[in-house]
CSV table of C-alpha atoms in Angstrom, one decimal:
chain,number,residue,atom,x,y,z
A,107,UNK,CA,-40.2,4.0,-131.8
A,108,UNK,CA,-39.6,1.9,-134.6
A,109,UNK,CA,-37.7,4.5,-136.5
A,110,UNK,CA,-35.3,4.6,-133.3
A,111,UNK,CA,-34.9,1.1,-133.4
A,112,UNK,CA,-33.8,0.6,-136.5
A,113,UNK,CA,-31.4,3.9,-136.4
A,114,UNK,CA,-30.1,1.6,-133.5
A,115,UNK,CA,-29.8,-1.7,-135.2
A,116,UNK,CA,-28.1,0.0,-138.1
A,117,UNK,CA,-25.6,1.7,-136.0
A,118,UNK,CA,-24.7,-1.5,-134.1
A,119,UNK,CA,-24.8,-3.9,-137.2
A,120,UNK,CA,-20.9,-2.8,-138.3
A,121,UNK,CA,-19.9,-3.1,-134.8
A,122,UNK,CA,-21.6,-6.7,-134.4
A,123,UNK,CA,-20.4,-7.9,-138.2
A,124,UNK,CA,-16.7,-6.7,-137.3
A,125,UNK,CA,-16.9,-8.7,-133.7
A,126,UNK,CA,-18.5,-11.9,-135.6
A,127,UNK,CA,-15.8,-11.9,-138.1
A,128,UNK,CA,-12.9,-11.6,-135.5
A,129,UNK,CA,-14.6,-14.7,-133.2
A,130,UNK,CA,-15.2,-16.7,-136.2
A,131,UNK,CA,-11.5,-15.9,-138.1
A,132,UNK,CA,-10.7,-16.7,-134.1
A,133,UNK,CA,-12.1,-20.4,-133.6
A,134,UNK,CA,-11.0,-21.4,-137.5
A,135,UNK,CA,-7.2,-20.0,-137.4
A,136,UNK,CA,-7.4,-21.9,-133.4
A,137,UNK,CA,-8.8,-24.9,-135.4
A,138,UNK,CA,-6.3,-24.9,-138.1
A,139,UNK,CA,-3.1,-24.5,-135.9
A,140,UNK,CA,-4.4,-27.4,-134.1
A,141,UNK,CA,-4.5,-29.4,-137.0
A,142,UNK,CA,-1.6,-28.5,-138.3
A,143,UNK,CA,0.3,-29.6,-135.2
A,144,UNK,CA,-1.5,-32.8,-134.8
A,145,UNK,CA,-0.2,-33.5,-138.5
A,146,UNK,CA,3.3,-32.1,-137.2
A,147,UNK,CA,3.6,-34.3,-134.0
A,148,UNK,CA,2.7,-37.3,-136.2
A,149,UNK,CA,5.0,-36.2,-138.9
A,150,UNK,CA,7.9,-36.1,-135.7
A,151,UNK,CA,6.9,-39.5,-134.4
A,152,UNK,CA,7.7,-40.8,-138.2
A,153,UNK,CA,10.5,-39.4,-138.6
A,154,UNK,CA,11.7,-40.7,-134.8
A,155,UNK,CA,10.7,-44.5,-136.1
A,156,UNK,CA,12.4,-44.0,-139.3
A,157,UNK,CA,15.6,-42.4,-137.5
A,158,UNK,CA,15.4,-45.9,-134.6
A,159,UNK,CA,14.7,-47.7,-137.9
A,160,UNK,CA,17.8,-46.6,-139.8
A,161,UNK,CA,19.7,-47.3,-136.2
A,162,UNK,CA,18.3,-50.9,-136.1
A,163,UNK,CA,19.2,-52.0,-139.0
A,164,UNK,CA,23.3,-50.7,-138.7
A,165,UNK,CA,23.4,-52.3,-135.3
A,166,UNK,CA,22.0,-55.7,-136.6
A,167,UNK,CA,24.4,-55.3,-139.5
A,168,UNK,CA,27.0,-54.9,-137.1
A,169,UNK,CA,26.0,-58.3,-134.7
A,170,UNK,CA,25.8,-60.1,-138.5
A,171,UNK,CA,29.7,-59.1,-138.6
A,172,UNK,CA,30.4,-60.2,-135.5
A,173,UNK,CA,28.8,-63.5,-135.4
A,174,UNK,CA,30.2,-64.3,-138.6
A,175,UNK,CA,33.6,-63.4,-137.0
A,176,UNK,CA,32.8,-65.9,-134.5
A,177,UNK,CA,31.9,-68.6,-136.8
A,178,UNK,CA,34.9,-68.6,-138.8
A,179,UNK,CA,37.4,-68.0,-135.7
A,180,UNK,CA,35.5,-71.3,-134.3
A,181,UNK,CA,35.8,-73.4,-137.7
A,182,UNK,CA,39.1,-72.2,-138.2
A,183,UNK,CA,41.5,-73.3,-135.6
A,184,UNK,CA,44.6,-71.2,-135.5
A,185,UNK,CA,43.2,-68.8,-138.1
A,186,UNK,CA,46.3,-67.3,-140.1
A,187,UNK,CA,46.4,-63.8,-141.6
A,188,UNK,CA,45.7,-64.8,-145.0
A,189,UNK,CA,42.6,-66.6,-144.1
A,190,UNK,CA,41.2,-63.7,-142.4
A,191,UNK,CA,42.0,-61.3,-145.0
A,192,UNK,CA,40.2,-63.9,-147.2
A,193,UNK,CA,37.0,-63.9,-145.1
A,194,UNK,CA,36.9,-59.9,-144.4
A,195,UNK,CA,36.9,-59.5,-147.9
A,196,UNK,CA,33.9,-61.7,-148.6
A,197,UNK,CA,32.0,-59.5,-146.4
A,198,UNK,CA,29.7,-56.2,-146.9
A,199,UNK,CA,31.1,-54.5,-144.0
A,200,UNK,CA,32.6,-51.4,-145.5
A,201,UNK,CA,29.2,-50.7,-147.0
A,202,UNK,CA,28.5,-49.6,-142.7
A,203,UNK,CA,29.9,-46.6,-142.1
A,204,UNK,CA,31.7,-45.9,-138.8
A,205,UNK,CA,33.3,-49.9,-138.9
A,206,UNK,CA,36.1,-48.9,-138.8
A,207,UNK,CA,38.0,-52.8,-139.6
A,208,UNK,CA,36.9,-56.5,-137.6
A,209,UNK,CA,40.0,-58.0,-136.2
A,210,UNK,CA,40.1,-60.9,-133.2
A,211,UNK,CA,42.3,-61.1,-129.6
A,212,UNK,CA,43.7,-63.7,-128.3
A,213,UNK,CA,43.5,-64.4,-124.7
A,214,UNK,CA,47.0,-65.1,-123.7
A,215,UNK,CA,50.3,-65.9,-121.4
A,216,UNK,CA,52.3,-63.1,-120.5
A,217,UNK,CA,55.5,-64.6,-121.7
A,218,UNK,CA,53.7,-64.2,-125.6
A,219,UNK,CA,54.1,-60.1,-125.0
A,220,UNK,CA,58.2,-60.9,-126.1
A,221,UNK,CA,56.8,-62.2,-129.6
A,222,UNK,CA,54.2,-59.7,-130.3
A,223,UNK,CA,56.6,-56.8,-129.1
A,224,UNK,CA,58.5,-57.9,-132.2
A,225,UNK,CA,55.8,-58.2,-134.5
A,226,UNK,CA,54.0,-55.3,-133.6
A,227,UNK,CA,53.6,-52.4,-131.7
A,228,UNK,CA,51.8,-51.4,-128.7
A,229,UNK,CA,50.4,-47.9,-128.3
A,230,UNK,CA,52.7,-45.5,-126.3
A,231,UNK,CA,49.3,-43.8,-124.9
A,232,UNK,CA,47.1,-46.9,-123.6
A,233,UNK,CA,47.8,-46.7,-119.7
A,234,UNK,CA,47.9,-50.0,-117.7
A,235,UNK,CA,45.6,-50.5,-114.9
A,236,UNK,CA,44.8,-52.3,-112.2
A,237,UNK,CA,42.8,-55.3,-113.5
A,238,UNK,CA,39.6,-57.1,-112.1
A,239,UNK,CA,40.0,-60.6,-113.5
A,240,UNK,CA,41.2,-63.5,-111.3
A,241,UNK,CA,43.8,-64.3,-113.7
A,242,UNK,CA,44.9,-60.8,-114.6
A,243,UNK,CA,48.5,-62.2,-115.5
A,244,UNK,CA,46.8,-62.3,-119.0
A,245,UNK,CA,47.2,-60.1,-122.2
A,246,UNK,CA,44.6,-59.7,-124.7
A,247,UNK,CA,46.6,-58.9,-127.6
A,248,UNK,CA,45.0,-57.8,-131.1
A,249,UNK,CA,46.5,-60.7,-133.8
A,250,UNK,CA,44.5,-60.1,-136.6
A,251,UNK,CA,43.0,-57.3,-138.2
A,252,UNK,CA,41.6,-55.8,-141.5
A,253,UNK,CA,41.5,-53.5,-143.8
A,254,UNK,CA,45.3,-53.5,-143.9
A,255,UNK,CA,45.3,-49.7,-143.6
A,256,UNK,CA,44.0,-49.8,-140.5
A,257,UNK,CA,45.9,-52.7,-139.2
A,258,UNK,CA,48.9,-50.7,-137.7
A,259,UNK,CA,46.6,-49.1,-135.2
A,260,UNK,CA,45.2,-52.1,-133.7
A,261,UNK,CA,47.2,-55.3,-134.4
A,262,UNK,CA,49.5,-55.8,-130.9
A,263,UNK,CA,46.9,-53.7,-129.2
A,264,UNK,CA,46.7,-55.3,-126.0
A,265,UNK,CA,42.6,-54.7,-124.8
A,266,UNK,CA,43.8,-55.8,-121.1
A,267,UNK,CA,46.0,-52.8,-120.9
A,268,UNK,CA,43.1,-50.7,-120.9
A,269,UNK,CA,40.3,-50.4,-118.1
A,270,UNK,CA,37.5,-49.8,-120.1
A,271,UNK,CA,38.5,-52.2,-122.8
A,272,UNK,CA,39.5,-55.0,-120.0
A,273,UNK,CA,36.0,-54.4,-118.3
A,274,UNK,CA,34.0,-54.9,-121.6
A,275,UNK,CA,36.3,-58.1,-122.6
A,276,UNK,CA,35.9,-59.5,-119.2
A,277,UNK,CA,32.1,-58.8,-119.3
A,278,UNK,CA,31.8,-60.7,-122.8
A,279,UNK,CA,33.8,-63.9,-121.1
A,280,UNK,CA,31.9,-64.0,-117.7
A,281,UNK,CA,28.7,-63.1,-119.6
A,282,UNK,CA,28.9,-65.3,-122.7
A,283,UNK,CA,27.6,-62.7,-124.7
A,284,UNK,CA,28.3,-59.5,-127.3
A,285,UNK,CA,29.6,-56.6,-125.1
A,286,UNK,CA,30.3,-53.1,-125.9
A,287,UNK,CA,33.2,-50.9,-124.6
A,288,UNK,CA,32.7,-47.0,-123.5
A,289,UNK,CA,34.0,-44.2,-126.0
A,290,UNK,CA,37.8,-44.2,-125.8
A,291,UNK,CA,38.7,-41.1,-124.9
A,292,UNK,CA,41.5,-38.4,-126.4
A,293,UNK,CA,44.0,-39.6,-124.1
A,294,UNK,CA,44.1,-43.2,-126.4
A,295,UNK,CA,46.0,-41.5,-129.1
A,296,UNK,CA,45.2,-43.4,-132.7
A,297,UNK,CA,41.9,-45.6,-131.2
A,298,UNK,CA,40.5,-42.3,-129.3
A,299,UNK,CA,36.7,-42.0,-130.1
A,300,UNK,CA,36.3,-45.9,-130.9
A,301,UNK,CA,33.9,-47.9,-129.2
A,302,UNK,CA,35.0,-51.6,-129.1
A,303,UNK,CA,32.0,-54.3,-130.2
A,304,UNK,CA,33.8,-57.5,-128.3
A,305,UNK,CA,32.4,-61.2,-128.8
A,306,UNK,CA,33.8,-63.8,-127.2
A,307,UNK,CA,35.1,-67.0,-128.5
A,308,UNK,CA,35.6,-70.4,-126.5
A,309,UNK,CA,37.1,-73.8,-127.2
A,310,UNK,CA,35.0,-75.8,-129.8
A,311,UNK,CA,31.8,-78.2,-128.0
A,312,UNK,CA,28.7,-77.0,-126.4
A,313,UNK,CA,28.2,-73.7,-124.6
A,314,UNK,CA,29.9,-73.2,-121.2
A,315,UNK,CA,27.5,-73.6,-118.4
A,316,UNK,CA,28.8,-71.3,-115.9
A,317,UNK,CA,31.4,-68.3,-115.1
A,318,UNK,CA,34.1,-70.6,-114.1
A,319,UNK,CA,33.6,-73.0,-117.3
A,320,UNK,CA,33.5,-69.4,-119.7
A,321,UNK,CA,36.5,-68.0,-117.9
A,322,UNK,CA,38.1,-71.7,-118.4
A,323,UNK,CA,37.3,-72.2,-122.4
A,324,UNK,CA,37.8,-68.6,-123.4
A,325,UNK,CA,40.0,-68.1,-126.1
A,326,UNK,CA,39.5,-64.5,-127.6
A,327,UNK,CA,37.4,-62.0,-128.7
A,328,UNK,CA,36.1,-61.0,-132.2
A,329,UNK,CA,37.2,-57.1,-132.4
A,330,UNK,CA,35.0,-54.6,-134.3
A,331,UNK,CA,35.9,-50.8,-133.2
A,332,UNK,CA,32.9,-48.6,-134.3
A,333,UNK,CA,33.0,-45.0,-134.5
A,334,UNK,CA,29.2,-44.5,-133.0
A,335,UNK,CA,29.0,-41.1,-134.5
A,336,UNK,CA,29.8,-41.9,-138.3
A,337,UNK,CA,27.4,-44.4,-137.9
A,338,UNK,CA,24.8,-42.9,-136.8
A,339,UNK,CA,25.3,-39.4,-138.4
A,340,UNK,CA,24.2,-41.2,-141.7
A,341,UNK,CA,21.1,-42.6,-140.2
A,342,UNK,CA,19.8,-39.5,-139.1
A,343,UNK,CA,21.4,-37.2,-141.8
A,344,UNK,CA,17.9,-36.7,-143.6
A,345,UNK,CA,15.9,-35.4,-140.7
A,346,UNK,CA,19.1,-33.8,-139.1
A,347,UNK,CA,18.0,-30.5,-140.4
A,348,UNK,CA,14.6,-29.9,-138.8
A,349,UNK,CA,15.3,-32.0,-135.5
A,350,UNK,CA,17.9,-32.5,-132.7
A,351,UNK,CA,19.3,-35.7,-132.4
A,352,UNK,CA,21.4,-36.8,-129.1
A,353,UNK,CA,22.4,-40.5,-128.5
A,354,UNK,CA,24.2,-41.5,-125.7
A,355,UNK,CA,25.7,-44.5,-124.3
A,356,UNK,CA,23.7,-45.3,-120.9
A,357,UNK,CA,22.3,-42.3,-119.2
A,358,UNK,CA,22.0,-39.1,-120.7
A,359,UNK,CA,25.1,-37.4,-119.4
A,360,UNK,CA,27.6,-35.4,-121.1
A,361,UNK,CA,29.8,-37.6,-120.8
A,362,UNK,CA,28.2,-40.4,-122.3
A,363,UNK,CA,27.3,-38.7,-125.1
A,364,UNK,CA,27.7,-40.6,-128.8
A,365,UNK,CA,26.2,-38.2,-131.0
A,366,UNK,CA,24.6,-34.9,-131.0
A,367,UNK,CA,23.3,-32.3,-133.4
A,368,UNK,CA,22.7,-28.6,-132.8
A,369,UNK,CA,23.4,-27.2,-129.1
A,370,UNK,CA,22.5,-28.7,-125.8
A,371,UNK,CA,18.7,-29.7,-125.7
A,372,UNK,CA,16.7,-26.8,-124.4
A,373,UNK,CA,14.3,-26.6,-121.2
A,374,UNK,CA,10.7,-26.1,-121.9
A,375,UNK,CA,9.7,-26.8,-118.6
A,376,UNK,CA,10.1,-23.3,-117.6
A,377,UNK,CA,7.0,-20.9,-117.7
A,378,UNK,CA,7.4,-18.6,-121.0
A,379,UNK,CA,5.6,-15.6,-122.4
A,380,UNK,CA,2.1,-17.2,-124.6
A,381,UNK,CA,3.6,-16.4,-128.2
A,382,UNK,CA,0.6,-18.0,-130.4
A,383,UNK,CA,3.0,-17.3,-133.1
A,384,UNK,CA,5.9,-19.5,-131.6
A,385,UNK,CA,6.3,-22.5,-133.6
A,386,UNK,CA,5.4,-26.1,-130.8
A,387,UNK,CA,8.5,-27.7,-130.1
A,388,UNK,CA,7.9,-31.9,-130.1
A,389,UNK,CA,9.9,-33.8,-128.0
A,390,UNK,CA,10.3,-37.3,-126.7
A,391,UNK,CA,12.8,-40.0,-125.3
A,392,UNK,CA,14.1,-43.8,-126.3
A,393,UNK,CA,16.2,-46.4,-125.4
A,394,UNK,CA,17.2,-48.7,-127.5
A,395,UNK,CA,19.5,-52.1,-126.6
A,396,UNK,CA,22.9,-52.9,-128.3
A,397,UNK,CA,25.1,-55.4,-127.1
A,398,UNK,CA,25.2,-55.2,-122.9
A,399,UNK,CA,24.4,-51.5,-122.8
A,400,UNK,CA,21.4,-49.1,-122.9
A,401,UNK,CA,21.3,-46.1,-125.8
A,402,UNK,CA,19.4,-42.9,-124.8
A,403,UNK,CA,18.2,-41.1,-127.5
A,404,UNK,CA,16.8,-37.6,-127.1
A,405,UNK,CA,14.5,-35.9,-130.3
A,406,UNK,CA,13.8,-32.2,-130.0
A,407,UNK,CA,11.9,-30.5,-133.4
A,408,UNK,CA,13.6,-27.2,-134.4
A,409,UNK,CA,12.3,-24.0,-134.7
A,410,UNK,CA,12.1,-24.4,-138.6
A,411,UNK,CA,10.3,-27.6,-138.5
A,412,UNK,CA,6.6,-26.5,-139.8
A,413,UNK,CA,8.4,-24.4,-142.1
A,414,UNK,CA,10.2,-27.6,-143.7
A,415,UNK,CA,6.4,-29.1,-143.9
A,416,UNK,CA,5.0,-26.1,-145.7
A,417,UNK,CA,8.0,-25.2,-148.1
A,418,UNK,CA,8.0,-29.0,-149.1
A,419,UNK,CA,4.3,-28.7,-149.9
A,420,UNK,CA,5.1,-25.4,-151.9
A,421,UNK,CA,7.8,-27.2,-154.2
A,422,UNK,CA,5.0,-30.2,-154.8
């Protein structure tokens, strides 16, 4: 009897090793991956701050520019070419990339179109519109503007001869504060793909108190055109490779989008085959506030994203 037993023990003993083995190696390798992707997810929610971060600190660079803008239009009355070219230059703004000048409008009488018409030119592919504002007999021509390179494209621009760029000037008057324009589309020739940062600047003494009073002591705006996706391409450009980035102005729609790396954003909420060897894919909304309008930013890791991790552990 004992003699069978232990024939019996010593033919199952392989069998029960081989089964131990496979449930431990199992639970550790299910234990591991776990880890792993708990350090992953918190490696994605680091690089999402640091991407917001980067964002932040270009869009505060940006209201800096602007306010300064302001200041000097306000302490300057009349403000001649020469004096802005003077101030633009004592400025770090072609250290931001996507700025692409800062220039000011003037909020003024029709019978001022005959000067600037001779001055400058207006573009050929900036459609008039029909115009919101009670006193829509005005032009909001572009008078000053730097760098000088740039200046062709935008000085004699007139921003009321454009809906979108009339709405967000109006906006900035009625409102009292920094308003951005939608993306100007293909169809707006030389300033296609600009979004239009517009402050506005009243008559010198305290703040207006009400619509009427802003709409009254409104003189111009302070101009900065921005292209959204220079400017945010090089805040994301280190963490580009291993996660999708798409910004967009308001809800995410494609036709709001700013900025966007890889191909459209993919739906995990469908049911899929259980691949334990498919890399987790992290993903996760924000919003973040610039000027009068909303940006939605969507963050989606890449396939390759734990393989980034590992090979920059290799090379240390």
């Amino acid at each position: 009897m004992i003699r069978r037993a232990i024939r019996l023990v010593s033919a199952l003993l392989p069998v029960l090793v081989l089964v131990f083995g496979f449930s431990a190696s199992w639970y550790l390798s299910g234990v591991m991956r776990a880890e792993i992707e708990r350090t992953a997810e918190e490696r994605f929610v680091h690089q999402i701050d640091l991407v917001k971060k980067r964002v932040v600190e270009r869009l505060a660079h940006l209201t800096l520019i602007s306010e300064l803008g302001l200041g000097m239009v306000q302490i300057v009355n009349n403000t001649s070419p020469d004096q802005w070219t003077s101030f633009t230059n004592g400025l770090d703004w072609k250290s931001l990339t996507g700025l692409v000048g800062i220039g000011y409008a003037e909020r003024a009488k029709p019978y001022a179109v005959s000067l600037l018409s001779r001055l400058y030119s207006y573009s050929p592919d900036i459609a008039s519109e029909a115009r919101g504002d009670p006193q829509s007999d005005r032009i909001y021509p572009v008078t000053l503007f730097e760098p000088a390179s740039a200046a062709p494209n935008f000085l004699g621009l007139d921003l009321a001869s454009d809906r979108r760029l009339r709405q967000a000037a109006d906006r900035a008057m009625t409102s009292g504060q920094t308003t951005l324009s939608n993306i100007m589309q293909k169809n707006t020739g030389v300033i296609a793909g600009s979004a239009f940062v517009l402050a506005p600047v009243y008559t010198p003494g305290g703040p207006p108190k009400d619509t009427a009073e802003r709409r009254t002591r409104l003189i111009g705006w302070v101009v900065l055109p921005v292209h959204f996706d220079q400017l945010v391409n090089e805040a994301v450009a280190e963490v580009a490779n291993v996660v999708d980035i798409r910004v967009y102005m308001g809800a995410p729609i494609p036709e709001n989008l700013l900025y966007g790396t890889g191909g459209p954003v993919a739906d995990d909420t469908q049911t899929q085959p259980l691949d334990f060897d498919a890399a987790p894919a992290y993903r996760r909304n924000d919003i973040l506030q610039f000027a009068d309008q909303m940006l939605t930013f969507e963050f989606r890791s890449r396939p390759n994203f734990l393989l980034e991790r590992a090979a920059r552990k290799s090379v240390v």
